[in-house]
Amino acid sequence: MESQLGDTVWETLPERVRVDLRDVDSLRAVWTRQRQDQPLDVRGAARRELTRERVREWGADPGLTDLLLTGSSVSGEPMTGPHIAALAGRVAELSAVGIPEPALGRPSEGVSVARALRPLRIVLSSAHADDLARAATVPAHPVVRAAHTYAECARVLAEAAGEEPTGAGPSGAHGPPGALPWVLASQVLQRADFPPLLLDPGAPPPDPCTGGDRGERLAILVAHFARLVTGALRGELGRSRTEVPPAQSPVPPLTAVTRRRVLEYVRSRREPVALILRALAPWASATVTSGDGVDGADTGEGCSSRWWTCLELVAGEVSLALYVIVQDVGSPPCGVLAVTANARLVTPEGVRQTLEMSRSDSVTVMPTDCVDDRWPQVRDLVDEAVSRSMNELTRA
């Protein structure tokens, strides 16, 4: 795989992946400017809390948080074989804890399946540790280097355990990620002044050892990591709070257009959805409302301003409220918009969050974007959210 890295890596990646990496770089530039006014201890506390929350979502050993974070004292320490061997020893000491899918807000059908990180059950040889040290220092974009390190670690662990990847699985297949690949990729990113890698339990990384050729697998993994890094940058921007913006500050033009388009598009979906519902339940209804603030639109991502559009579907005793949220990330606003979706299902048994969409399904709108740049992604997000909402409502 090394032949695809170094000076030629940019040319070997598909254009869509290069676009993702350019977007990461643009967002990182905003992130860098925004954090300059923050004290180091405030930035560190925010990063630790975000990492702790993600480890908790995976149901992993709390000690994993410390391993994912380099800390200022070791950020410049070289990724040598002995250093990686020591990290592997600490990872092996973590307890294997799983978290049931329903606890992550996902509906279960039948037996609950635990989603857990793959534990480390082997001892790395010095040769394997040196292989990983070389992978962690290849000359490439930091996101590519992190993905390459993750893939090499997965390969090395399979080899050390006597496993032989068959390559017969579909390209991009998903399986439980390993804690050591996650830790190494996270540390690679932080050594390049990026946030730690925050794997999403709602969208585990693709298996880097099966399906397609190595170049294809790397491209898929890089694209996945680019979305995760985008989410991590946005998450830290959302925790940056230096002052409260004026209550009546004008809405930027790009924000206003994005809000209006989302509202108009959700309205355009109302009647087709209502026709389908009425075929199932004659008295079914679909209504669209909109507003600002946090009502029904709590995404857990810090922001100074948010606006929501709600498509409410009612069929008998069951109702579902789908919220599409446009939020200006950061306080004061940094010009970055996050477009997300969530849904609330109400049945005679109670109320629950029901939309199975991962953080990587959200859309990030950059302040340098033109009006039409992200609209196809936003439209696809709304379409997918409406489709999943209809499925949830009809199943309920």
PDB file of C-alpha atoms in Angstrom, residues 60-341:
ATOM      1  CA  ALA A  60     -16.255   0.978  25.800  1.00  0.00           C
ATOM      2  CA  ASP A  61     -13.951   1.004  28.808  1.00  0.00           C
ATOM      3  CA  PRO A  62     -13.685   4.636  30.042  1.00  0.00           C
ATOM      4  CA  GLY A  63      -9.911   4.234  29.984  1.00  0.00           C
ATOM      5  CA  LEU A  64     -10.076   4.341  26.193  1.00  0.00           C
ATOM      6  CA  THR A  65     -10.617   8.105  26.419  1.00  0.00           C
ATOM      7  CA  ASP A  66      -7.077   8.669  27.689  1.00  0.00           C
ATOM      8  CA  LEU A  67      -5.611   6.486  24.947  1.00  0.00           C
ATOM      9  CA  LEU A  68      -7.454   8.355  22.201  1.00  0.00           C
ATOM     10  CA  LEU A  69      -6.128  11.706  23.432  1.00  0.00           C
ATOM     11  CA  THR A  70      -2.449  12.477  23.025  1.00  0.00           C
ATOM     12  CA  GLY A  71      -2.309  15.464  25.365  1.00  0.00           C
ATOM     13  CA  SER A  72       0.071  18.351  24.866  1.00  0.00           C
ATOM     14  CA  SER A  73       2.905  16.531  26.644  1.00  0.00           C
ATOM     15  CA  VAL A  74       3.159  13.755  24.052  1.00  0.00           C
ATOM     16  CA  SER A  75       1.851  15.421  20.885  1.00  0.00           C
ATOM     17  CA  GLY A  76       5.393  15.763  19.596  1.00  0.00           C
ATOM     18  CA  GLU A  77       6.579  12.303  20.661  1.00  0.00           C
ATOM     19  CA  PRO A  78       7.574  10.278  17.584  1.00  0.00           C
ATOM     20  CA  MET A  79       5.472   7.263  16.650  1.00  0.00           C
ATOM     21  CA  THR A  80       8.204   4.690  17.111  1.00  0.00           C
ATOM     22  CA  GLY A  81       7.873   0.935  17.361  1.00  0.00           C
ATOM     23  CA  PRO A  82       8.401   0.902  21.153  1.00  0.00           C
ATOM     24  CA  HIS A  83       5.842   3.685  21.602  1.00  0.00           C
ATOM     25  CA  ILE A  84       3.246   1.749  19.592  1.00  0.00           C
ATOM     26  CA  ALA A  85       4.035  -1.473  21.453  1.00  0.00           C
ATOM     27  CA  ALA A  86       3.440   0.348  24.734  1.00  0.00           C
ATOM     28  CA  LEU A  87       0.120   1.691  23.437  1.00  0.00           C
ATOM     29  CA  ALA A  88      -0.896  -1.814  22.392  1.00  0.00           C
ATOM     30  CA  GLY A  89      -0.142  -3.072  25.886  1.00  0.00           C
ATOM     31  CA  ARG A  90      -2.404  -0.426  27.397  1.00  0.00           C
ATOM     32  CA  VAL A  91      -5.169  -1.190  24.893  1.00  0.00           C
ATOM     33  CA  ALA A  92      -4.962  -4.888  25.769  1.00  0.00           C
ATOM     34  CA  GLU A  93      -5.658  -4.017  29.409  1.00  0.00           C
ATOM     35  CA  LEU A  94      -9.007  -2.421  28.554  1.00  0.00           C
ATOM     36  CA  SER A  95     -12.066  -4.449  29.411  1.00  0.00           C
ATOM     37  CA  ALA A  96     -14.314  -5.508  26.535  1.00  0.00           C
ATOM     38  CA  VAL A  97     -17.670  -3.883  27.141  1.00  0.00           C
ATOM     39  CA  GLY A  98     -20.583  -3.910  24.710  1.00  0.00           C
ATOM     40  CA  ILE A  99     -23.559  -1.606  24.488  1.00  0.00           C
ATOM     41  CA  PRO A 100     -26.918  -2.933  23.280  1.00  0.00           C
ATOM     42  CA  GLU A 101     -28.247  -1.260  20.136  1.00  0.00           C
ATOM     43  CA  PRO A 102     -31.512  -0.134  21.809  1.00  0.00           C
ATOM     44  CA  ALA A 103     -29.433   1.848  24.302  1.00  0.00           C
ATOM     45  CA  LEU A 104     -28.025   3.769  21.348  1.00  0.00           C
ATOM     46  CA  GLY A 105     -31.525   4.856  20.385  1.00  0.00           C
ATOM     47  CA  ARG A 106     -32.035   2.187  17.726  1.00  0.00           C
ATOM     48  CA  PRO A 107     -35.119   0.000  17.653  1.00  0.00           C
ATOM     49  CA  SER A 108     -34.508  -3.673  18.229  1.00  0.00           C
ATOM     50  CA  GLU A 109     -36.155  -6.588  16.505  1.00  0.00           C
ATOM     51  CA  GLY A 110     -35.954  -9.768  18.493  1.00  0.00           C
ATOM     52  CA  VAL A 111     -32.725 -10.405  20.327  1.00  0.00           C
ATOM     53  CA  SER A 112     -30.601  -7.387  21.163  1.00  0.00           C
ATOM     54  CA  VAL A 113     -27.193  -7.444  19.521  1.00  0.00           C
ATOM     55  CA  ALA A 114     -24.289  -5.810  21.324  1.00  0.00           C
ATOM     56  CA  ARG A 115     -22.204  -3.353  19.337  1.00  0.00           C
ATOM     57  CA  ALA A 116     -18.745  -3.494  20.862  1.00  0.00           C
ATOM     58  CA  LEU A 117     -15.189  -2.734  19.883  1.00  0.00           C
ATOM     59  CA  ARG A 118     -13.040  -5.696  18.945  1.00  0.00           C
ATOM     60  CA  PRO A 119     -10.721  -6.374  21.925  1.00  0.00           C
ATOM     61  CA  LEU A 120      -6.964  -6.798  21.536  1.00  0.00           C
ATOM     62  CA  ARG A 121      -6.035 -10.384  22.370  1.00  0.00           C
ATOM     63  CA  ILE A 122      -2.492 -10.622  21.003  1.00  0.00           C
ATOM     64  CA  VAL A 123       0.931  -9.205  21.821  1.00  0.00           C
ATOM     65  CA  LEU A 124       2.531  -7.200  19.016  1.00  0.00           C
ATOM     66  CA  SER A 125       5.967  -8.345  17.938  1.00  0.00           C
ATOM     67  CA  SER A 126       8.654  -5.708  17.513  1.00  0.00           C
ATOM     68  CA  ALA A 127       8.493  -6.243  13.731  1.00  0.00           C
ATOM     69  CA  HIS A 128       4.759  -5.575  13.680  1.00  0.00           C
ATOM     70  CA  ALA A 129       5.183  -2.509  15.886  1.00  0.00           C
ATOM     71  CA  ASP A 130       7.838  -1.181  13.501  1.00  0.00           C
ATOM     72  CA  ASP A 131       5.497  -1.766  10.538  1.00  0.00           C
ATOM     73  CA  LEU A 132       2.848   0.340  12.248  1.00  0.00           C
ATOM     74  CA  ALA A 133       5.361   3.053  13.099  1.00  0.00           C
ATOM     75  CA  ARG A 134       6.258   3.334   9.414  1.00  0.00           C
ATOM     76  CA  ALA A 135       2.578   3.489   8.459  1.00  0.00           C
ATOM     77  CA  ALA A 136       1.975   6.274  10.981  1.00  0.00           C
ATOM     78  CA  THR A 137       4.681   8.477   9.469  1.00  0.00           C
ATOM     79  CA  VAL A 138       4.138   8.129   5.706  1.00  0.00           C
ATOM     80  CA  PRO A 139       4.068  11.469   3.848  1.00  0.00           C
ATOM     81  CA  ALA A 140       0.418  12.095   3.006  1.00  0.00           C
ATOM     82  CA  HIS A 141      -2.559  14.207   3.980  1.00  0.00           C
ATOM     83  CA  PRO A 142      -3.168  13.584   7.720  1.00  0.00           C
ATOM     84  CA  VAL A 143      -6.578  12.011   7.059  1.00  0.00           C
ATOM     85  CA  VAL A 144      -5.046   9.686   4.464  1.00  0.00           C
ATOM     86  CA  ARG A 145      -2.209   8.848   6.847  1.00  0.00           C
ATOM     87  CA  ALA A 146      -4.694   8.080   9.632  1.00  0.00           C
ATOM     88  CA  ALA A 147      -6.745   5.842   7.328  1.00  0.00           C
ATOM     89  CA  HIS A 148      -3.597   4.084   6.116  1.00  0.00           C
ATOM     90  CA  THR A 149      -2.443   3.524   9.706  1.00  0.00           C
ATOM     91  CA  TYR A 150      -5.870   2.167  10.663  1.00  0.00           C
ATOM     92  CA  ALA A 151      -5.843  -0.224   7.690  1.00  0.00           C
ATOM     93  CA  GLU A 152      -2.290  -1.387   8.345  1.00  0.00           C
ATOM     94  CA  CYS A 153      -3.075  -1.976  12.012  1.00  0.00           C
ATOM     95  CA  ALA A 154      -6.106  -4.083  11.097  1.00  0.00           C
ATOM     96  CA  ARG A 155      -3.943  -6.078   8.676  1.00  0.00           C
ATOM     97  CA  VAL A 156      -1.138  -6.539  11.201  1.00  0.00           C
ATOM     98  CA  LEU A 157      -3.539  -7.686  13.919  1.00  0.00           C
ATOM     99  CA  ALA A 158      -5.150 -10.202  11.558  1.00  0.00           C
ATOM    100  CA  GLU A 159      -1.720 -11.497  10.571  1.00  0.00           C
ATOM    101  CA  ALA A 160      -0.531 -11.731  14.173  1.00  0.00           C
ATOM    102  CA  ALA A 161      -3.690 -13.609  15.128  1.00  0.00           C
ATOM    103  CA  GLY A 162      -3.200 -16.079  12.299  1.00  0.00           C
ATOM    104  CA  GLU A 163      -6.191 -14.804  10.352  1.00  0.00           C
ATOM    105  CA  GLU A 164      -6.021 -14.536   6.583  1.00  0.00           C
ATOM    106  CA  PRO A 165      -8.426 -12.028   5.007  1.00  0.00           C
ATOM    107  CA  THR A 166     -10.071 -13.730   2.037  1.00  0.00           C
ATOM    108  CA  GLY A 167     -11.039 -10.574   0.203  1.00  0.00           C
ATOM    109  CA  ALA A 168     -14.310 -12.284  -0.665  1.00  0.00           C
ATOM    110  CA  GLY A 169     -16.505  -9.870   1.245  1.00  0.00           C
ATOM    111  CA  PRO A 170     -18.102  -6.853  -0.392  1.00  0.00           C
ATOM    112  CA  SER A 171     -15.975  -3.742  -0.659  1.00  0.00           C
ATOM    113  CA  GLY A 172     -16.737  -1.455   2.255  1.00  0.00           C
ATOM    114  CA  ALA A 173     -18.308  -4.188   4.406  1.00  0.00           C
ATOM    115  CA  HIS A 174     -18.666  -3.244   8.052  1.00  0.00           C
ATOM    116  CA  GLY A 175     -17.604  -5.114  11.149  1.00  0.00           C
ATOM    117  CA  PRO A 176     -16.734  -4.216  14.727  1.00  0.00           C
ATOM    118  CA  PRO A 177     -13.684  -1.929  14.697  1.00  0.00           C
ATOM    119  CA  GLY A 178     -10.656  -2.646  16.830  1.00  0.00           C
ATOM    120  CA  ALA A 179      -9.616  -0.399  19.698  1.00  0.00           C
ATOM    121  CA  LEU A 180      -5.921  -0.319  18.715  1.00  0.00           C
ATOM    122  CA  PRO A 181      -6.513   0.821  15.099  1.00  0.00           C
ATOM    123  CA  TRP A 182      -8.802   3.534  16.460  1.00  0.00           C
ATOM    124  CA  VAL A 183      -6.198   4.698  18.987  1.00  0.00           C
ATOM    125  CA  LEU A 184      -3.374   4.825  16.438  1.00  0.00           C
ATOM    126  CA  ALA A 185      -5.438   6.685  13.822  1.00  0.00           C
ATOM    127  CA  SER A 186      -6.569   9.143  16.475  1.00  0.00           C
ATOM    128  CA  GLN A 187      -3.014   9.854  17.583  1.00  0.00           C
ATOM    129  CA  VAL A 188      -1.823  10.279  13.998  1.00  0.00           C
ATOM    130  CA  LEU A 189      -4.442  12.972  13.460  1.00  0.00           C
ATOM    131  CA  GLN A 190      -3.603  14.856  16.652  1.00  0.00           C
ATOM    132  CA  ARG A 191       0.084  14.924  15.800  1.00  0.00           C
ATOM    133  CA  ALA A 192      -0.932  16.853  12.677  1.00  0.00           C
ATOM    134  CA  ASP A 193      -3.022  19.294  14.764  1.00  0.00           C
ATOM    135  CA  PHE A 194      -6.397  17.714  14.025  1.00  0.00           C
ATOM    136  CA  PRO A 195      -8.994  16.595  16.568  1.00  0.00           C
ATOM    137  CA  PRO A 196      -8.964  12.938  17.618  1.00  0.00           C
ATOM    138  CA  LEU A 197     -10.846  10.442  15.482  1.00  0.00           C
ATOM    139  CA  LEU A 198     -14.355   9.899  16.863  1.00  0.00           C
ATOM    140  CA  LEU A 199     -15.725   6.683  15.402  1.00  0.00           C
ATOM    141  CA  ASP A 200     -19.502   6.730  15.047  1.00  0.00           C
ATOM    142  CA  PRO A 201     -21.343   3.689  16.464  1.00  0.00           C
ATOM    143  CA  GLY A 202     -24.166   4.507  14.049  1.00  0.00           C
ATOM    144  CA  ALA A 203     -21.809   4.066  11.083  1.00  0.00           C
ATOM    145  CA  PRO A 204     -18.821   1.819  11.900  1.00  0.00           C
ATOM    146  CA  PRO A 205     -15.819   2.133   9.574  1.00  0.00           C
ATOM    147  CA  PRO A 206     -15.624  -0.151   6.532  1.00  0.00           C
ATOM    148  CA  ASP A 207     -13.461  -3.240   6.861  1.00  0.00           C
ATOM    149  CA  PRO A 208     -10.079  -2.244   5.399  1.00  0.00           C
ATOM    150  CA  CYS A 209      -8.994  -5.844   4.785  1.00  0.00           C
ATOM    151  CA  THR A 210     -11.736  -7.280   2.559  1.00  0.00           C
ATOM    152  CA  GLY A 211     -13.296  -6.457  -0.785  1.00  0.00           C
ATOM    153  CA  GLY A 212     -11.811  -4.845  -3.883  1.00  0.00           C
ATOM    154  CA  ASP A 213      -8.161  -3.950  -4.276  1.00  0.00           C
ATOM    155  CA  ARG A 214      -6.084  -2.053  -1.739  1.00  0.00           C
ATOM    156  CA  GLY A 215      -6.456   1.268  -3.506  1.00  0.00           C
ATOM    157  CA  GLU A 216     -10.234   0.982  -3.562  1.00  0.00           C
ATOM    158  CA  ARG A 217     -10.390  -0.032   0.086  1.00  0.00           C
ATOM    159  CA  LEU A 218      -8.135   2.860   1.087  1.00  0.00           C
ATOM    160  CA  ALA A 219     -10.259   5.358  -0.850  1.00  0.00           C
ATOM    161  CA  ILE A 220     -13.430   4.120   0.859  1.00  0.00           C
ATOM    162  CA  LEU A 221     -11.790   4.359   4.273  1.00  0.00           C
ATOM    163  CA  VAL A 222     -10.358   7.833   3.583  1.00  0.00           C
ATOM    164  CA  ALA A 223     -13.803   9.093   2.552  1.00  0.00           C
ATOM    165  CA  HIS A 224     -15.281   7.654   5.748  1.00  0.00           C
ATOM    166  CA  PHE A 225     -12.568   9.218   7.907  1.00  0.00           C
ATOM    167  CA  ALA A 226     -12.999  12.569   6.148  1.00  0.00           C
ATOM    168  CA  ARG A 227     -16.644  12.611   7.251  1.00  0.00           C
ATOM    169  CA  LEU A 228     -15.645  11.694  10.805  1.00  0.00           C
ATOM    170  CA  VAL A 229     -12.970  14.395  10.936  1.00  0.00           C
ATOM    171  CA  THR A 230     -15.492  16.909   9.594  1.00  0.00           C
ATOM    172  CA  GLY A 231     -17.807  15.939  12.436  1.00  0.00           C
ATOM    173  CA  ALA A 232     -15.009  16.230  15.002  1.00  0.00           C
ATOM    174  CA  LEU A 233     -13.999  19.686  13.756  1.00  0.00           C
ATOM    175  CA  ARG A 234     -17.617  20.785  13.809  1.00  0.00           C
ATOM    176  CA  GLY A 235     -18.080  19.347  17.282  1.00  0.00           C
ATOM    177  CA  GLU A 236     -15.145  21.332  18.662  1.00  0.00           C
ATOM    178  CA  LEU A 237     -16.371  24.465  16.891  1.00  0.00           C
ATOM    179  CA  GLY A 238     -19.713  23.904  18.584  1.00  0.00           C
ATOM    180  CA  ARG A 239     -18.027  23.843  21.992  1.00  0.00           C
ATOM    181  CA  SER A 240     -16.184  27.124  21.356  1.00  0.00           C
ATOM    182  CA  ARG A 241     -17.894  29.891  23.293  1.00  0.00           C
ATOM    183  CA  THR A 242     -16.136  33.215  23.711  1.00  0.00           C
ATOM    184  CA  GLU A 243     -19.066  35.605  23.830  1.00  0.00           C
ATOM    185  CA  VAL A 244     -22.820  35.679  23.344  1.00  0.00           C
ATOM    186  CA  PRO A 245     -23.761  37.085  19.922  1.00  0.00           C
ATOM    187  CA  PRO A 246     -26.245  39.956  19.708  1.00  0.00           C
ATOM    188  CA  ALA A 247     -29.824  38.747  20.029  1.00  0.00           C
ATOM    189  CA  GLN A 248     -30.864  40.583  16.859  1.00  0.00           C
ATOM    190  CA  SER A 249     -27.792  39.883  14.728  1.00  0.00           C
ATOM    191  CA  PRO A 250     -28.646  39.708  11.019  1.00  0.00           C
ATOM    192  CA  VAL A 251     -28.928  36.284   9.415  1.00  0.00           C
ATOM    193  CA  PRO A 252     -26.152  35.730   6.836  1.00  0.00           C
ATOM    194  CA  PRO A 253     -27.420  35.368   3.239  1.00  0.00           C
ATOM    195  CA  LEU A 254     -26.201  31.762   2.849  1.00  0.00           C
ATOM    196  CA  THR A 255     -27.953  30.790   6.073  1.00  0.00           C
ATOM    197  CA  ALA A 256     -31.180  32.497   5.003  1.00  0.00           C
ATOM    198  CA  VAL A 257     -31.177  30.774   1.614  1.00  0.00           C
ATOM    199  CA  THR A 258     -30.431  27.365   3.140  1.00  0.00           C
ATOM    200  CA  ARG A 259     -33.259  27.754   5.659  1.00  0.00           C
ATOM    201  CA  ARG A 260     -35.715  28.853   2.981  1.00  0.00           C
ATOM    202  CA  ARG A 261     -34.796  26.026   0.629  1.00  0.00           C
ATOM    203  CA  VAL A 262     -35.137  23.405   3.348  1.00  0.00           C
ATOM    204  CA  LEU A 263     -38.571  24.734   4.313  1.00  0.00           C
ATOM    205  CA  GLU A 264     -39.760  24.847   0.702  1.00  0.00           C
ATOM    206  CA  TYR A 265     -38.454  21.377  -0.049  1.00  0.00           C
ATOM    207  CA  VAL A 266     -40.041  19.805   3.032  1.00  0.00           C
ATOM    208  CA  ARG A 267     -43.309  21.492   2.064  1.00  0.00           C
ATOM    209  CA  SER A 268     -43.022  19.998  -1.420  1.00  0.00           C
ATOM    210  CA  ARG A 269     -42.804  16.523   0.130  1.00  0.00           C
ATOM    211  CA  ARG A 270     -45.866  16.974   2.330  1.00  0.00           C
ATOM    212  CA  GLU A 271     -48.600  16.183  -0.212  1.00  0.00           C
ATOM    213  CA  PRO A 272     -46.973  13.081  -1.755  1.00  0.00           C
ATOM    214  CA  VAL A 273     -46.370  11.716   1.736  1.00  0.00           C
ATOM    215  CA  ALA A 274     -49.952  12.512   2.774  1.00  0.00           C
ATOM    216  CA  LEU A 275     -51.327  10.614  -0.247  1.00  0.00           C
ATOM    217  CA  ILE A 276     -49.350   7.519   0.716  1.00  0.00           C
ATOM    218  CA  LEU A 277     -50.487   7.750   4.333  1.00  0.00           C
ATOM    219  CA  ARG A 278     -54.144   8.164   3.381  1.00  0.00           C
ATOM    220  CA  ALA A 279     -53.952   5.013   1.304  1.00  0.00           C
ATOM    221  CA  LEU A 280     -53.064   3.234   4.539  1.00  0.00           C
ATOM    222  CA  ALA A 281     -55.251   5.254   6.919  1.00  0.00           C
ATOM    223  CA  PRO A 282     -57.998   7.489   5.425  1.00  0.00           C
ATOM    224  CA  TRP A 283     -57.812  10.008   8.283  1.00  0.00           C
ATOM    225  CA  ALA A 284     -54.032  10.368   8.155  1.00  0.00           C
ATOM    226  CA  SER A 285     -52.523  13.837   7.850  1.00  0.00           C
ATOM    227  CA  ALA A 286     -49.213  15.545   7.127  1.00  0.00           C
ATOM    228  CA  THR A 287     -48.431  19.102   8.219  1.00  0.00           C
ATOM    229  CA  VAL A 288     -45.348  21.317   8.014  1.00  0.00           C
ATOM    230  CA  THR A 289     -44.314  23.900  10.601  1.00  0.00           C
ATOM    231  CA  SER A 290     -41.100  25.816  11.201  1.00  0.00           C
ATOM    232  CA  GLY A 291     -39.447  27.907  13.867  1.00  0.00           C
ATOM    233  CA  ASP A 292     -36.220  28.710  15.636  1.00  0.00           C
ATOM    234  CA  GLY A 293     -34.659  27.811  18.977  1.00  0.00           C
ATOM    235  CA  VAL A 294     -34.340  24.363  20.509  1.00  0.00           C
ATOM    236  CA  ASP A 295     -37.954  23.174  20.475  1.00  0.00           C
ATOM    237  CA  GLY A 296     -37.885  19.641  19.150  1.00  0.00           C
ATOM    238  CA  ALA A 297     -34.497  20.175  17.615  1.00  0.00           C
ATOM    239  CA  ASP A 298     -31.937  19.244  20.247  1.00  0.00           C
ATOM    240  CA  THR A 299     -29.000  17.751  18.362  1.00  0.00           C
ATOM    241  CA  GLY A 300     -26.434  17.868  21.139  1.00  0.00           C
ATOM    242  CA  GLU A 301     -24.166  20.024  18.996  1.00  0.00           C
ATOM    243  CA  GLY A 302     -23.331  23.446  20.372  1.00  0.00           C
ATOM    244  CA  CYS A 303     -24.509  26.313  18.220  1.00  0.00           C
ATOM    245  CA  SER A 304     -25.549  29.925  18.555  1.00  0.00           C
ATOM    246  CA  SER A 305     -28.604  29.802  16.286  1.00  0.00           C
ATOM    247  CA  ARG A 306     -30.774  27.016  14.943  1.00  0.00           C
ATOM    248  CA  TRP A 307     -33.843  26.857  12.798  1.00  0.00           C
ATOM    249  CA  TRP A 308     -36.056  23.862  12.306  1.00  0.00           C
ATOM    250  CA  THR A 309     -38.642  22.632   9.856  1.00  0.00           C
ATOM    251  CA  CYS A 310     -40.996  19.936  11.104  1.00  0.00           C
ATOM    252  CA  LEU A 311     -42.958  17.451   9.006  1.00  0.00           C
ATOM    253  CA  GLU A 312     -45.554  15.918  11.323  1.00  0.00           C
ATOM    254  CA  LEU A 313     -47.212  12.701  10.195  1.00  0.00           C
ATOM    255  CA  VAL A 314     -50.311  11.423  11.993  1.00  0.00           C
ATOM    256  CA  ALA A 315     -52.010   8.081  11.366  1.00  0.00           C
ATOM    257  CA  GLY A 316     -54.547   7.080  13.989  1.00  0.00           C
ATOM    258  CA  GLU A 317     -52.947   6.800  17.427  1.00  0.00           C
ATOM    259  CA  VAL A 318     -49.440   7.008  16.013  1.00  0.00           C
ATOM    260  CA  SER A 319     -47.622  10.183  15.023  1.00  0.00           C
ATOM    261  CA  LEU A 320     -44.113  11.041  13.922  1.00  0.00           C
ATOM    262  CA  ALA A 321     -42.457  14.461  13.939  1.00  0.00           C
ATOM    263  CA  LEU A 322     -39.479  14.756  11.596  1.00  0.00           C
ATOM    264  CA  TYR A 323     -37.227  17.745  12.255  1.00  0.00           C
ATOM    265  CA  VAL A 324     -34.738  19.049   9.707  1.00  0.00           C
ATOM    266  CA  ILE A 325     -32.430  21.457  11.519  1.00  0.00           C
ATOM    267  CA  VAL A 326     -30.197  24.173  10.103  1.00  0.00           C
ATOM    268  CA  GLN A 327     -27.832  25.434  12.770  1.00  0.00           C
ATOM    269  CA  ASP A 328     -25.023  27.949  12.834  1.00  0.00           C
ATOM    270  CA  VAL A 329     -22.186  26.196  14.637  1.00  0.00           C
ATOM    271  CA  GLY A 330     -20.186  27.958  17.326  1.00  0.00           C
ATOM    272  CA  SER A 331     -20.706  30.912  19.609  1.00  0.00           C
ATOM    273  CA  PRO A 332     -20.086  33.478  18.276  1.00  0.00           C
ATOM    274  CA  PRO A 333     -21.183  32.132  14.883  1.00  0.00           C
ATOM    275  CA  CYS A 334     -18.307  31.007  12.687  1.00  0.00           C
ATOM    276  CA  GLY A 335     -20.291  30.845   9.457  1.00  0.00           C
ATOM    277  CA  VAL A 336     -20.342  27.033   9.341  1.00  0.00           C
ATOM    278  CA  LEU A 337     -23.800  25.505   9.068  1.00  0.00           C
ATOM    279  CA  ALA A 338     -24.786  21.988  10.097  1.00  0.00           C
ATOM    280  CA  VAL A 339     -27.879  20.464   8.505  1.00  0.00           C
ATOM    281  CA  THR A 340     -29.145  17.490  10.481  1.00  0.00           C
ATOM    282  CA  ALA A 341     -32.338  15.498  10.962  1.00  0.00           C
TER     283      ALA A 341
END
